Tab-separated table of C-alpha atoms in Angstrom:
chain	number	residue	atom	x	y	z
A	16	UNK	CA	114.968	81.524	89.228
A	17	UNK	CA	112.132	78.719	90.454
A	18	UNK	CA	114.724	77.030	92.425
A	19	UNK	CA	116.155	80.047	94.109
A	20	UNK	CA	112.245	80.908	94.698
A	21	UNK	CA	111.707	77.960	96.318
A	22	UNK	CA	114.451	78.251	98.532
A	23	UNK	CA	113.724	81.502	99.836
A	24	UNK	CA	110.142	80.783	100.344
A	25	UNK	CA	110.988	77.800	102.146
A	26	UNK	CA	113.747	79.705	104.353
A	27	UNK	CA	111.135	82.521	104.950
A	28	UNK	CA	108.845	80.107	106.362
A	29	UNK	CA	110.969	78.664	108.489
A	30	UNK	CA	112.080	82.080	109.434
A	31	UNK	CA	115.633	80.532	109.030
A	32	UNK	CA	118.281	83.198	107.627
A	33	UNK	CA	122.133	82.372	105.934
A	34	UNK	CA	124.258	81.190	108.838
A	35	UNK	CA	127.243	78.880	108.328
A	36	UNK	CA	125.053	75.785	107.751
A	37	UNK	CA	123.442	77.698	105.348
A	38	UNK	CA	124.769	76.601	101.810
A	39	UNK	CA	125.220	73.100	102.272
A	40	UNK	CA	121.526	73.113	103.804
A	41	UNK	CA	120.059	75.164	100.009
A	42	UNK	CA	122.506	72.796	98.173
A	43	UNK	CA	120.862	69.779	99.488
A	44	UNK	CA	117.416	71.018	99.249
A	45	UNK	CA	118.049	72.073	95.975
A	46	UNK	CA	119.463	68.358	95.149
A	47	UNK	CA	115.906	67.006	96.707
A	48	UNK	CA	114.348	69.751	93.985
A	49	UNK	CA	115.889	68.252	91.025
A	50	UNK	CA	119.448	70.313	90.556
A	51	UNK	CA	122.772	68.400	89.955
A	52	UNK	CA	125.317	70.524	88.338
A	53	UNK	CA	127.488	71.560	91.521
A	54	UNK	CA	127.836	74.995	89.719
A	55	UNK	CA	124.043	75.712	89.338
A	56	UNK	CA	123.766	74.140	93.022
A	57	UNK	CA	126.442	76.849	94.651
A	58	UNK	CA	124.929	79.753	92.506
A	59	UNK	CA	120.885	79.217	94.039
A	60	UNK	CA	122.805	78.787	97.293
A	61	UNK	CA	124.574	82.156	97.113
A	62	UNK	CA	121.628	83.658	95.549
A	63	UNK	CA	119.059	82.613	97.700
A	64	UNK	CA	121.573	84.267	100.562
A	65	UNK	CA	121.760	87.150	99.062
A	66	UNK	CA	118.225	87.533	98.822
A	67	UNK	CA	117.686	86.606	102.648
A	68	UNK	CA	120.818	88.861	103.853
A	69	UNK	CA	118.880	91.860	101.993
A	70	UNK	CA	115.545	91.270	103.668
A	71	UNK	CA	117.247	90.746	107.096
A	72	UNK	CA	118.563	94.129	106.751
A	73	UNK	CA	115.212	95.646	105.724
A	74	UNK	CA	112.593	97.573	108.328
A	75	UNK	CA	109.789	94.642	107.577
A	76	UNK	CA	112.076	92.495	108.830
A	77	UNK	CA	112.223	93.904	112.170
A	78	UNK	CA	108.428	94.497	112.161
A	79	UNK	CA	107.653	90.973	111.266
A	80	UNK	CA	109.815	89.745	113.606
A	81	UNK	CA	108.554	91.691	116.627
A	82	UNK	CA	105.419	90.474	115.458
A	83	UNK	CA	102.673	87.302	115.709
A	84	UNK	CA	103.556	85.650	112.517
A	85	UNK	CA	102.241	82.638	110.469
A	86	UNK	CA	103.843	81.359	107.394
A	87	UNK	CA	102.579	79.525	104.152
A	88	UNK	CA	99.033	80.007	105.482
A	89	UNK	CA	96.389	77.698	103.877
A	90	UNK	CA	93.394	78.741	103.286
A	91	UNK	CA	90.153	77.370	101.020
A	92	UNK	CA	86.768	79.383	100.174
A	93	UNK	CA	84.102	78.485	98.780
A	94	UNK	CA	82.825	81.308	95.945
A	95	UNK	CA	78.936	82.312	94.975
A	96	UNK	CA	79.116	80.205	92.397
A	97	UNK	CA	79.923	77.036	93.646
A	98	UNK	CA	83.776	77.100	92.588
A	99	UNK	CA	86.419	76.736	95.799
A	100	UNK	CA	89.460	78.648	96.005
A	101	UNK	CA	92.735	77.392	97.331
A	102	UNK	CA	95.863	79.051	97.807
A	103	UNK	CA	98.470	79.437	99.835
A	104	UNK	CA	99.963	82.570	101.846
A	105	UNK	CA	103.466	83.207	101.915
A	106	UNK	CA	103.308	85.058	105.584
A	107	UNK	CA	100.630	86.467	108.015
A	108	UNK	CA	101.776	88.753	110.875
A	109	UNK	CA	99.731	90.783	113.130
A	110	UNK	CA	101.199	94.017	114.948
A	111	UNK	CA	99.358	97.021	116.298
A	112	UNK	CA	95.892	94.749	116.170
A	113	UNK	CA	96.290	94.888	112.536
A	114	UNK	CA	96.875	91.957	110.048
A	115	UNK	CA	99.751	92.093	107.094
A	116	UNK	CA	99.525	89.640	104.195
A	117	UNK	CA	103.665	89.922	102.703
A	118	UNK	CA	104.043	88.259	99.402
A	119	UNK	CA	107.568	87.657	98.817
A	120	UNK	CA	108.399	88.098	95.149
A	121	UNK	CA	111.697	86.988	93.928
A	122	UNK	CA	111.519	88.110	91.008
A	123	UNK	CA	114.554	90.462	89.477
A	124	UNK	CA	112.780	94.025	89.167
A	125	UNK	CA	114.885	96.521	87.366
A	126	UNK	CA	112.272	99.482	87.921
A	127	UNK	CA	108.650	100.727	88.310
A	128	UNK	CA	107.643	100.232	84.875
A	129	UNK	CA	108.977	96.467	85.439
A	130	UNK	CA	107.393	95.890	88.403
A	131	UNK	CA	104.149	96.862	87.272
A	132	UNK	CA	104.857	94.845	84.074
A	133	UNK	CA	105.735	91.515	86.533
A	134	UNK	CA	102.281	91.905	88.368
A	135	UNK	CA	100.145	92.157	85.667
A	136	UNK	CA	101.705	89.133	83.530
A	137	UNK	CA	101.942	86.702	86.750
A	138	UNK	CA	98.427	87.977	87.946
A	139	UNK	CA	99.813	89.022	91.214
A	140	UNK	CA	97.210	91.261	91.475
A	141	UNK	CA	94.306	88.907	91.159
A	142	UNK	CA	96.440	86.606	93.599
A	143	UNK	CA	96.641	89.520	96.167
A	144	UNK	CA	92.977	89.930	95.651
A	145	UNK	CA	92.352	86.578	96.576
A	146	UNK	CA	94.521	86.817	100.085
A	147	UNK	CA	92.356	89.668	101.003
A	148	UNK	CA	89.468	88.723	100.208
A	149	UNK	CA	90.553	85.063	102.162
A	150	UNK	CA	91.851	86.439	105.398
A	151	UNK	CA	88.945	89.297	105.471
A	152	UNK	CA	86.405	86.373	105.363
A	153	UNK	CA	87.987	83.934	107.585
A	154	UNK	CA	88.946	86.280	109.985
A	155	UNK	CA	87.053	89.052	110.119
A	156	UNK	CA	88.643	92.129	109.416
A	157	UNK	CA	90.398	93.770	106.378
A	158	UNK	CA	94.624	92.652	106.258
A	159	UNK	CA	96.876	95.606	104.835
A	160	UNK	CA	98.757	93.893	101.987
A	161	UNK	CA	102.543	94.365	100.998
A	162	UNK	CA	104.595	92.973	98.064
A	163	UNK	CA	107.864	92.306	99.025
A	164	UNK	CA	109.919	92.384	96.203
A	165	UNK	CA	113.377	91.019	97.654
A	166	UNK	CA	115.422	91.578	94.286
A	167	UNK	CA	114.233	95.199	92.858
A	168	UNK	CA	117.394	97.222	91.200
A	169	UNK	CA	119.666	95.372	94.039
A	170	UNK	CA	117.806	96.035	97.011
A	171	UNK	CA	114.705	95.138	99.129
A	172	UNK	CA	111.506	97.092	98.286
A	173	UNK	CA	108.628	96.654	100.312
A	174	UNK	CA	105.522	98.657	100.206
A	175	UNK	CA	101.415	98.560	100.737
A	176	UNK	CA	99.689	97.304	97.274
A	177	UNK	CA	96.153	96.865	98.229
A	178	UNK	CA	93.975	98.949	95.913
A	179	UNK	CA	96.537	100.606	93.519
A	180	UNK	CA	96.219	100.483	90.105
């Protein structure tokens, strides 16, 4: 599940989608990542498609798409109490003079109750909380947030977060 992760993440940033160089380009990555067995190395290349194929097909695809976009976006704060916060974003787009944080979660979500279950366990929340708080500060305005979850019940769900409990 890391590895396949990775690979997505790593696709998504390059905005780079299954084509027929695809599997032999996840395969090798995922040889530079530590995986050997030539089973385990097909099965996070097919799975890693299959997760990219969804999204592809999905309405935030086309948005982000027709949008200004930034991927794995650094950023580093420093917080009232002297601490410094560093993360990373997965992607920042900008459409309709809005910003969009997406975190892309590839998780396997079987249903609401799961989901919620996923971000309270990982701390999504608290990481989302952080990106807003980030991109509000360093540029200025309040981002709309989304999780993208790219594996929930077989499909691609993708909705605003920011704010519900």
């Amino acid at each position: 599940s890391w590895l396949v992760g990775q690979l997505v993440h790593e696709s998504l940033s390059a905005w780079r989608f299954p084509d027929a160089r695809f599997e032999a380009w996840a395969e090798a990555r995922a040889r530079t990542l530590g995986l050997i067995d030539a089973h385990m190395l097909r099965d996070a290349a097919i799975r890693s498609a299959t997760l990219l194929r969804r999204f592809r097909g999905h309405a935030l695809y086309q948005e982000m798409n027709a949008a200004e976009r930034r991927a794995e976006v650094p950023y580093s704060l420093r917080g009232g109490d002297g601490s410094t916060d560093h993360g990373v974003i997965d992607a920042l787009y900008r459409r309709d003079g809005q910003w969009t944080i997406v975190e892309f979660k590839t998780d396997h979500v079987s249903d609401a109750a799961q989901e919620t279950l996923i971000v309270e366990q990982k701390g999504y929340r608290k990481q989302a909380e952080r990106y807003i708080r980030a991109v509000e500060e360093l540029l200025g305005e309040k981002p709309r947030h989304i999780f993208c979850w790219l594996d929930y019940a077989g499909k691609v769900e993708c909705e605003p977060r920011a704010g519900r409990e």
